XYZ file of C-alpha atoms in Angstrom:
560
model
C 84.791 86.184 157.312
C 87.743 86.583 159.268
C 90.851 88.246 158.375
C 93.858 91.021 160.161
C 94.042 94.110 158.686
C 96.414 96.232 158.763
C 96.051 100.417 158.674
C 95.279 101.362 155.746
C 92.171 98.839 155.994
C 91.242 100.471 159.229
C 90.946 104.002 158.228
C 89.168 102.881 154.616
C 86.805 101.051 156.080
C 86.077 104.016 158.385
C 85.516 106.273 155.273
C 83.360 103.590 154.365
C 81.454 103.918 157.059
C 81.612 107.906 157.937
C 78.088 108.215 154.955
C 76.567 105.298 156.000
C 72.880 104.897 158.503
C 72.830 103.129 161.786
C 71.115 99.896 161.850
C 70.225 99.020 165.368
C 70.118 95.121 166.788
C 68.056 95.440 170.908
C 67.882 91.216 169.887
C 71.585 91.162 170.851
C 70.654 92.932 174.765
C 67.706 89.847 175.298
C 68.303 89.049 178.605
C 68.337 84.513 179.229
C 66.608 85.067 182.769
C 67.589 81.722 183.366
C 71.142 80.010 184.235
C 72.773 77.339 182.259
C 74.861 74.371 183.413
C 78.227 73.150 182.236
C 77.757 71.698 178.848
C 80.228 70.689 175.946
C 81.116 72.759 173.521
C 82.637 72.429 170.359
C 85.904 74.187 168.502
C 84.952 75.021 165.753
C 88.255 76.738 164.502
C 91.886 76.044 164.835
C 92.459 74.595 168.982
C 92.812 75.961 172.145
C 96.843 76.984 173.192
C 98.308 74.724 175.281
C 98.940 77.471 177.890
C 95.712 78.198 178.276
C 94.346 74.536 179.257
C 92.605 74.446 182.590
C 91.743 77.849 182.436
C 88.607 79.996 182.542
C 87.648 82.802 180.812
C 85.246 85.059 182.137
C 82.658 87.719 181.020
C 79.812 89.741 183.492
C 76.931 91.938 182.366
C 73.013 92.004 182.885
C 70.224 89.952 182.676
C 67.398 91.038 184.640
C 65.260 87.729 186.000
C 62.218 89.107 186.748
C 60.266 91.839 185.279
C 60.654 95.603 186.457
C 59.080 97.667 188.244
C 58.655 100.393 185.916
C 59.368 98.845 182.557
C 59.392 102.812 181.235
C 62.089 103.918 183.464
C 64.177 100.309 182.980
C 67.770 100.191 181.627
C 70.486 97.837 180.671
C 72.298 98.428 183.167
C 69.404 97.202 185.554
C 70.075 93.638 185.016
C 71.338 90.968 187.388
C 74.747 90.091 187.238
C 75.242 87.157 185.250
C 78.599 85.159 184.778
C 78.812 83.298 181.981
C 82.351 81.674 181.468
C 84.283 78.627 178.535
C 86.458 75.754 180.729
C 89.126 75.450 178.412
C 91.092 71.815 177.433
C 93.165 70.353 174.881
C 90.879 68.309 172.301
C 87.703 70.093 169.535
C 85.437 68.603 171.893
C 86.294 69.473 175.670
C 85.839 72.831 176.196
C 82.680 73.407 178.763
C 80.624 75.851 178.994
C 78.011 77.175 181.684
C 76.531 81.015 182.909
C 75.154 81.981 187.082
C 73.688 84.411 188.803
C 75.314 86.340 191.074
C 73.660 85.382 193.871
C 72.920 88.981 195.697
C 70.867 90.003 198.879
C 68.838 91.830 196.850
C 68.233 88.752 194.120
C 67.786 86.576 196.666
C 65.614 88.879 198.197
C 63.239 89.338 195.231
C 63.298 85.246 194.459
C 62.048 84.643 198.028
C 59.189 87.350 196.757
C 58.363 84.546 194.562
C 60.114 86.806 191.813
C 58.674 89.873 192.254
C 60.797 92.879 191.663
C 61.317 95.194 194.786
C 63.799 97.632 193.992
C 64.296 100.407 191.243
C 66.431 100.183 188.740
C 69.060 103.865 187.742
C 65.585 106.066 187.621
C 64.937 106.617 191.191
C 60.767 106.694 192.447
C 59.484 107.789 196.002
C 57.300 105.399 196.850
C 58.149 104.897 200.575
C 57.477 100.724 200.465
C 60.359 100.745 198.089
C 62.641 103.373 200.706
C 61.315 100.811 204.205
C 62.130 98.032 201.716
C 65.516 99.375 200.920
C 66.268 100.457 204.840
C 65.135 97.098 206.140
C 67.287 94.990 203.703
C 70.993 96.789 205.197
C 69.000 96.314 209.179
C 68.663 92.736 208.294
C 71.420 92.176 206.341
C 73.686 94.258 209.343
C 77.049 94.210 209.426
C 77.710 93.121 206.239
C 74.832 94.678 203.340
C 76.140 94.738 200.252
C 75.734 97.862 199.534
C 76.433 101.893 201.093
C 73.794 103.515 203.088
C 72.791 106.316 200.366
C 72.440 103.540 198.104
C 68.415 102.366 199.410
C 66.101 101.763 196.118
C 68.742 99.231 193.879
C 70.193 96.577 194.635
C 73.972 95.489 193.678
C 73.297 93.760 191.580
C 76.984 92.493 191.097
C 77.373 92.560 187.278
C 79.766 94.585 186.001
C 83.361 93.364 186.582
C 85.575 91.219 187.564
C 88.689 90.683 189.180
C 91.284 87.771 191.126
C 93.288 89.206 193.449
C 97.150 89.017 194.448
C 95.925 85.605 196.716
C 93.685 84.040 194.288
C 90.358 85.188 195.110
C 87.688 85.752 192.553
C 85.569 88.994 192.756
C 82.015 90.340 190.679
C 81.999 93.592 190.927
C 79.510 96.486 191.196
C 79.616 100.337 190.743
C 77.839 101.155 194.471
C 78.132 98.373 196.222
C 80.093 95.876 197.625
C 81.937 92.870 195.862
C 80.731 89.600 195.756
C 82.860 86.550 196.159
C 82.392 83.588 193.819
C 83.873 80.261 193.208
C 84.465 77.108 190.782
C 83.197 73.927 192.090
C 82.414 70.685 191.243
C 78.845 69.355 190.822
C 79.422 65.822 190.729
C 80.826 63.058 188.945
C 83.937 63.536 190.003
C 87.008 63.160 187.848
C 88.510 65.702 185.827
C 85.203 66.396 183.293
C 85.472 69.895 182.790
C 82.197 69.495 181.840
C 80.979 69.133 185.926
C 82.067 72.602 187.169
C 79.647 75.095 188.325
C 80.052 78.832 189.562
C 78.563 79.424 193.280
C 78.430 82.654 195.118
C 80.532 82.286 198.359
C 78.377 85.747 199.809
C 79.523 89.589 200.484
C 83.302 90.106 200.241
C 85.106 91.541 202.988
C 88.719 92.073 203.267
C 90.902 90.643 206.416
C 92.467 93.648 207.869
C 96.251 93.445 209.365
C 96.139 96.045 212.069
C 93.458 96.786 214.601
C 90.041 97.696 212.493
C 89.118 101.697 212.576
C 84.974 100.241 214.021
C 85.233 97.840 216.314
C 82.463 96.217 214.752
C 82.282 97.084 211.004
C 86.567 97.570 210.427
C 88.090 99.924 208.083
C 85.910 98.637 204.710
C 82.539 99.692 206.152
C 79.657 97.940 204.177
C 77.686 101.005 205.405
C 80.179 103.138 204.131
C 81.834 102.260 200.878
C 81.976 100.250 198.112
C 84.392 99.381 195.338
C 84.006 100.600 192.267
C 84.294 98.635 189.123
C 87.926 99.069 188.211
C 90.886 98.459 190.344
C 94.119 97.692 189.388
C 96.692 94.545 190.902
C 100.010 95.808 190.978
C 101.776 92.834 188.989
C 104.994 93.541 190.778
C 103.104 93.460 194.976
C 100.467 91.609 193.777
C 98.616 94.680 195.769
C 94.689 95.094 194.817
C 93.809 99.264 194.656
C 90.416 100.033 194.706
C 88.043 103.209 195.020
C 85.150 103.660 196.930
C 83.289 106.903 196.875
C 79.903 108.595 198.839
C 77.941 110.674 196.111
C 75.927 112.278 199.470
C 78.743 112.466 201.786
C 80.967 113.954 198.756
C 84.002 112.361 199.725
C 85.523 109.265 198.109
C 88.112 106.922 199.837
C 91.475 105.032 197.580
C 91.854 101.007 199.497
C 94.454 98.683 199.373
C 94.775 95.339 199.696
C 97.942 93.309 200.338
C 98.484 90.207 198.310
C 97.531 88.353 200.616
C 94.007 90.364 200.890
C 94.462 92.309 203.852
C 92.825 96.168 204.169
C 96.340 97.237 204.767
C 94.849 100.986 204.427
C 92.020 103.026 203.105
C 91.860 107.011 203.122
C 89.544 109.327 202.681
C 90.106 112.482 199.860
C 87.708 115.226 198.984
C 86.581 115.754 195.251
C 87.750 119.104 193.976
C 85.469 120.743 192.293
C 84.060 124.237 193.380
C 81.464 123.047 195.550
C 82.815 120.036 196.459
C 80.260 117.531 194.215
C 81.015 114.439 194.062
C 81.647 112.592 190.571
C 81.339 109.505 189.224
C 84.732 107.723 188.922
C 84.537 104.546 187.538
C 88.085 104.498 186.538
C 91.875 105.277 187.358
C 94.918 104.204 186.600
C 98.433 102.984 188.346
C 102.186 103.249 188.082
C 104.756 102.050 190.052
C 104.300 104.602 192.573
C 101.607 106.533 192.118
C 97.691 106.516 191.795
C 96.131 108.073 189.279
C 92.750 109.572 189.704
C 90.519 110.538 187.221
C 87.773 113.004 188.533
C 85.465 114.192 186.230
C 82.454 116.236 186.389
C 80.221 113.541 185.696
C 78.034 115.059 189.380
C 75.540 113.128 190.765
C 72.490 115.270 191.534
C 70.463 114.671 195.136
C 67.242 116.376 194.368
C 67.348 115.077 190.980
C 67.265 111.598 191.627
C 65.260 111.626 194.746
C 62.808 113.012 192.293
C 62.487 110.060 190.033
C 64.638 111.060 187.817
C 67.981 109.454 186.792
C 71.407 109.944 189.235
C 74.162 112.068 187.352
C 74.106 116.106 185.332
C 77.429 115.846 182.927
C 78.597 119.922 184.183
C 79.710 121.307 180.416
C 81.657 124.502 182.159
C 83.548 122.072 184.791
C 86.949 121.132 184.386
C 87.865 117.294 184.873
C 90.351 116.688 187.589
C 93.574 114.571 187.237
C 94.694 113.142 190.808
C 98.640 112.574 191.653
C 98.644 110.316 195.178
C 101.653 108.614 196.375
C 101.214 104.713 196.488
C 104.295 104.743 199.714
C 103.498 107.729 201.130
C 103.912 107.450 205.399
C 105.179 103.604 205.374
C 105.798 100.544 203.185
C 102.579 99.275 203.091
C 99.099 101.207 201.598
C 98.847 104.385 201.671
C 100.132 105.894 205.098
C 97.527 108.406 207.171
C 99.567 111.589 205.727
C 98.413 110.473 202.070
C 96.987 113.398 200.768
C 95.799 114.061 196.797
C 97.367 116.607 194.013
C 94.696 117.553 191.720
C 95.532 119.505 188.763
C 92.617 120.986 186.199
C 92.262 119.698 182.665
C 89.794 119.919 180.323
C 85.631 119.162 180.718
C 86.022 115.859 179.383
C 84.873 112.626 180.647
C 87.004 109.025 180.341
C 84.559 105.245 181.071
C 88.072 103.505 181.177
C 91.887 104.165 181.422
C 94.350 102.303 178.658
C 98.054 102.841 180.228
C 100.055 104.837 182.636
C 103.274 105.421 183.439
C 105.716 107.585 185.563
C 109.227 109.376 184.577
C 110.094 111.163 187.468
C 108.169 113.536 188.088
C 106.149 113.221 184.479
C 103.228 111.219 184.188
C 101.858 109.461 180.667
C 98.251 108.145 180.645
C 96.190 107.124 178.487
C 92.490 106.558 177.989
C 89.811 105.951 176.333
C 88.418 110.489 175.739
C 84.347 111.637 175.140
C 83.992 115.404 174.565
C 80.616 115.092 177.020
C 79.378 112.008 178.043
C 74.970 111.409 178.606
C 76.577 107.888 180.978
C 74.575 105.810 178.735
C 71.632 107.757 179.419
C 72.011 108.029 182.818
C 72.757 111.915 183.084
C 71.090 114.885 182.071
C 73.429 117.560 181.085
C 73.834 121.913 181.728
C 76.459 124.288 181.125
C 76.486 127.889 183.452
C 73.825 126.323 185.769
C 71.116 126.379 182.127
C 69.495 122.975 181.211
C 71.335 121.946 178.033
C 70.095 119.124 175.502
C 73.001 118.473 173.247
C 73.580 116.453 170.952
C 75.172 113.254 172.880
C 77.798 109.973 170.442
C 79.403 108.308 173.370
C 81.769 108.174 171.016
C 85.547 108.016 172.990
C 89.023 107.917 171.466
C 92.439 107.450 172.342
C 93.676 110.151 174.271
C 97.216 111.321 176.101
C 98.075 112.858 178.543
C 101.223 114.093 179.898
C 101.043 115.561 183.261
C 103.492 117.552 185.502
C 103.304 116.714 189.245
C 103.949 119.373 191.807
C 107.995 120.013 192.551
C 108.810 121.214 195.419
C 107.699 125.190 196.724
C 104.648 124.727 193.930
C 101.218 124.459 194.936
C 99.925 122.183 192.316
C 101.127 120.375 188.980
C 99.645 121.102 185.502
C 99.077 119.657 182.082
C 101.871 119.621 179.754
C 100.166 117.510 176.765
C 96.806 117.095 176.080
C 96.437 115.358 172.450
C 94.498 112.547 170.551
C 96.949 109.454 169.802
C 97.305 108.223 166.156
C 95.918 110.425 162.421
C 93.367 107.788 161.689
C 90.462 109.304 164.538
C 89.451 106.163 165.315
C 86.190 105.949 167.810
C 87.589 102.944 170.101
C 87.182 101.427 173.921
C 87.138 98.556 176.443
C 91.220 98.744 176.248
C 93.437 96.411 177.199
C 97.002 95.761 177.698
C 99.046 92.624 178.973
C 98.820 92.937 182.479
C 102.745 91.895 183.821
C 102.775 96.122 182.328
C 100.349 97.126 184.614
C 101.502 100.852 186.550
C 104.636 100.358 183.413
C 105.823 101.765 179.654
C 104.226 100.019 177.523
C 104.142 99.677 173.601
C 101.102 98.090 172.791
C 97.766 98.761 173.741
C 94.471 96.872 172.143
C 91.551 98.338 171.905
C 87.547 97.570 170.337
C 86.388 100.128 167.412
C 83.271 101.251 168.008
C 80.947 100.733 165.300
C 79.496 103.768 163.314
C 76.690 102.121 161.822
C 75.212 99.456 164.300
C 74.132 99.989 167.893
C 72.224 97.545 170.192
C 70.010 100.576 170.765
C 69.358 102.857 173.659
C 72.721 104.946 172.895
C 74.553 101.952 174.268
C 77.325 100.989 171.307
C 78.585 98.223 169.218
C 82.456 97.346 168.779
C 83.287 95.535 165.229
C 87.299 95.104 165.821
C 90.433 94.303 167.570
C 92.839 96.694 167.075
C 96.319 96.780 168.332
C 97.923 100.382 168.362
C 101.885 100.449 168.769
C 101.379 103.512 171.512
C 105.319 104.722 169.752
C 104.365 105.818 166.597
C 100.699 105.822 167.035
C 98.871 103.868 164.626
C 97.392 100.533 164.170
C 99.413 97.792 163.796
C 97.080 95.193 163.345
C 93.266 93.967 163.865
C 90.995 92.245 163.748
C 87.178 91.359 162.479
C 85.152 88.767 161.603
C 82.072 89.440 158.847
C 78.975 90.246 161.004
C 79.989 89.304 164.368
C 80.591 92.216 167.232
C 82.406 91.701 170.633
C 82.426 92.445 174.020
C 85.572 93.239 175.917
C 88.936 91.642 175.789
C 91.635 90.222 178.638
C 94.966 89.771 177.488
C 96.406 86.600 177.993
C 100.942 86.297 178.303
C 101.772 83.677 176.609
C 104.631 81.897 179.773
C 106.848 81.126 176.936
C 107.338 84.331 175.199
C 109.332 87.190 176.811
C 107.601 90.337 174.485
C 105.549 92.822 175.485
C 103.013 91.566 172.772
C 103.536 87.730 173.837
C 100.266 86.233 174.823
C 96.030 85.629 173.804
C 92.920 87.937 173.702
C 90.318 86.169 174.705
C 86.525 88.269 173.941
C 82.611 87.012 173.198
C 81.805 87.380 169.477
C 78.176 87.719 168.445
C 76.252 87.183 165.647
C 74.444 89.902 164.913
C 71.548 88.041 162.543
C 71.317 84.849 164.237
C 71.352 82.863 167.694
C 75.349 82.248 168.273
C 78.243 84.088 169.677
C 81.441 82.402 170.102
C 84.733 82.564 172.209
C 87.052 84.188 170.179
C 90.957 83.618 170.623
C 93.773 85.835 168.846
C 97.545 85.968 168.994
C 97.670 89.110 170.715
C 101.821 89.586 168.406
C 99.481 89.682 165.024
C 95.803 89.343 165.977
C 95.563 86.454 164.102
C 92.790 84.000 164.711
C 93.999 81.232 166.964
C 90.925 79.134 167.914
C 87.324 79.620 168.051
C 84.970 77.648 170.123
C 80.939 77.896 168.962
C 78.038 78.849 171.971
C 74.771 79.180 172.338
C 73.780 82.799 172.447
C 74.830 84.912 174.755
C 73.317 88.321 175.589
C 75.728 92.070 175.609
C 78.084 92.401 178.838
C 80.770 94.479 180.118
C 83.984 93.116 182.121
C 86.169 89.841 181.590
C 88.874 87.895 183.177
C 91.092 85.221 182.596
C 91.068 82.851 185.926
C 94.736 80.998 185.177
C 94.335 77.195 185.982
C 96.454 76.851 189.232
C 93.508 79.419 191.049
C 90.783 77.061 189.614
C 92.751 74.372 191.185
C 93.064 76.070 194.501
C 89.024 76.059 194.377
C 87.653 72.711 192.703
C 90.924 70.506 194.476
C-alpha cells in the first residue's frame, strides 16, 4: 500500500506510534559478501521519466567481505564499500542493476591473503602485528596511501558517500581517508545494451594542482596528512567542490577547494575551537554563495580510549557547540586565499550529522540541519560531563532545527546565535535531508527528509526510515509525504527536471526494502507532489548510506 499524505496524516501516524514497542530487523543489514554482475530488472509500477533515461542511480554502503578479526567488537560501519546501481532506460524490462565492491588498498591486501582480515574495525586493538601491518601498508603505497598517518589499524572502506565533481569525476568517499575514483565501463557485447555495464575502481583519487605544490612530491593535498570527508559540497554556480579534512591526532582541520576542472586551488588549515583544542568529528558542513559554514560539535576524539581498545570518540555533554564562518573568496578570486580565517560562533551543546540547507542574507546566515540533543555516534562514542563518565539513555533520533547566525561585524570579535529553534509543530524525528541541488547555498522553500521510525529499528542502535517528507520551510509544515506499508528506505537524491523551472520540479530517487521479504526496490517520486512515478523490483540490497545520480552525459563520457 503506497500513499501520499498531508501533514494531518503524518501527525496522526506519529501519535499512533508513540505507545508502540520497537521491533528490530537485523536481517536488513546482513551483507551480501559477493558482487553482482549487471542483470536486467523490471519495472513493476509506472515508468521511468524520460529525462532520467541513460542515467545511473547509485548508493554506497557497508558490506563486510570477510569475517572480522574481532566479532565481538564488530560494527556495521566496518563493512567494505559496496555500490549498488540502477542504469535507467525506456521500457519496462530495459533497466539494469548490479553491485560492486570499491577495491581499496585494504580490500586488495586482504584478497591477496586469501580472504584473511588484516584490519580492525571501529574498535581498535593494541596488537603489535596489526600496527606494523598498517604502517607497512602506508610505506608500500607511497606516495598515495588511502588514509592519513593517524589511521593505522582500520582500512579505508570507501563505504560512506558518492560524489560527482564539477568535471564529472565519480568518487566514493570515506570519512577517515581519501576518496576512490570509480567509473563505469562496458563489460562486453558492445552496442547499447545497458545490461553490459560494470563499475570499476580506478584507484585513490589525487586532485591535480593548478599552482606549484606545497610539497614537491606529496603536494598540497597530502595523502599522509589529509582525508576527504563524506559530505563534500558542489557549488551549482561555480561547479567548485568544497571539502573538509581533519587530523584527529594533530588537532587541526583543513578546508579544500577543487575548481570546475578538478584542480586543487586551495587547502587551508585551521585549529578546532574547543577549550583544550580537542579534535572533533566534522561529518558535514554547509555552504552559501559566499561562505563555508562549519559545524564543530563536541563529539571529541579520545586517543587514550581508542588506543586502549575502546571506541574512538567521547561525547562531551558539558561542552558547547560551535559554528564557523569562513569567507569563500577572501584573498582572491579562486579558492579561500592564504589569509582565510574562521569566525567561530558559540552555540548550545548538540550534534548534527547532516545539514539540509543554508544561505546568507546580508550579515546573517540561515542554517537548517538535523539536531540531536546528544549522540553516541551509533556506538562509536562514550559520554562525559564535566570530566566525569556518564551513561545517558540515548536515542539517535534527530529533528530538523533552524539556526540564524549573526556574523561578526566591523569591530566585533565574533558573531552570535540570534535564533535557535525546532522547525515545525509536528515534532517529527527525521534525518537524511535533501534539496534541489541547483539551490545549494541559496534560499530554498522546500526541504526533503526521511522520517525515523519510532517502532522499528535495524538493531545495534541503527534507525530505520519509513516515510519521505516534503517540508515547506516558509510556513514550517509537512506539505506532502509518501510511505509504502512494510517498507523502509535509504538516502534519497533529488534530480532536477530540465523541463520544469520550479524549485520542486524534479524527482526523488531512493532504494526501499521490504521488512518481511528478501526484496528491495528503486522508487522514483515526483518531488512536487511525492506521488509515485515508478517502482523497479530488485533483489535484496542491504541497508546503506548515501546516494547520488550520474546524468547520462557523464555516463557517456565514461563508456563512450
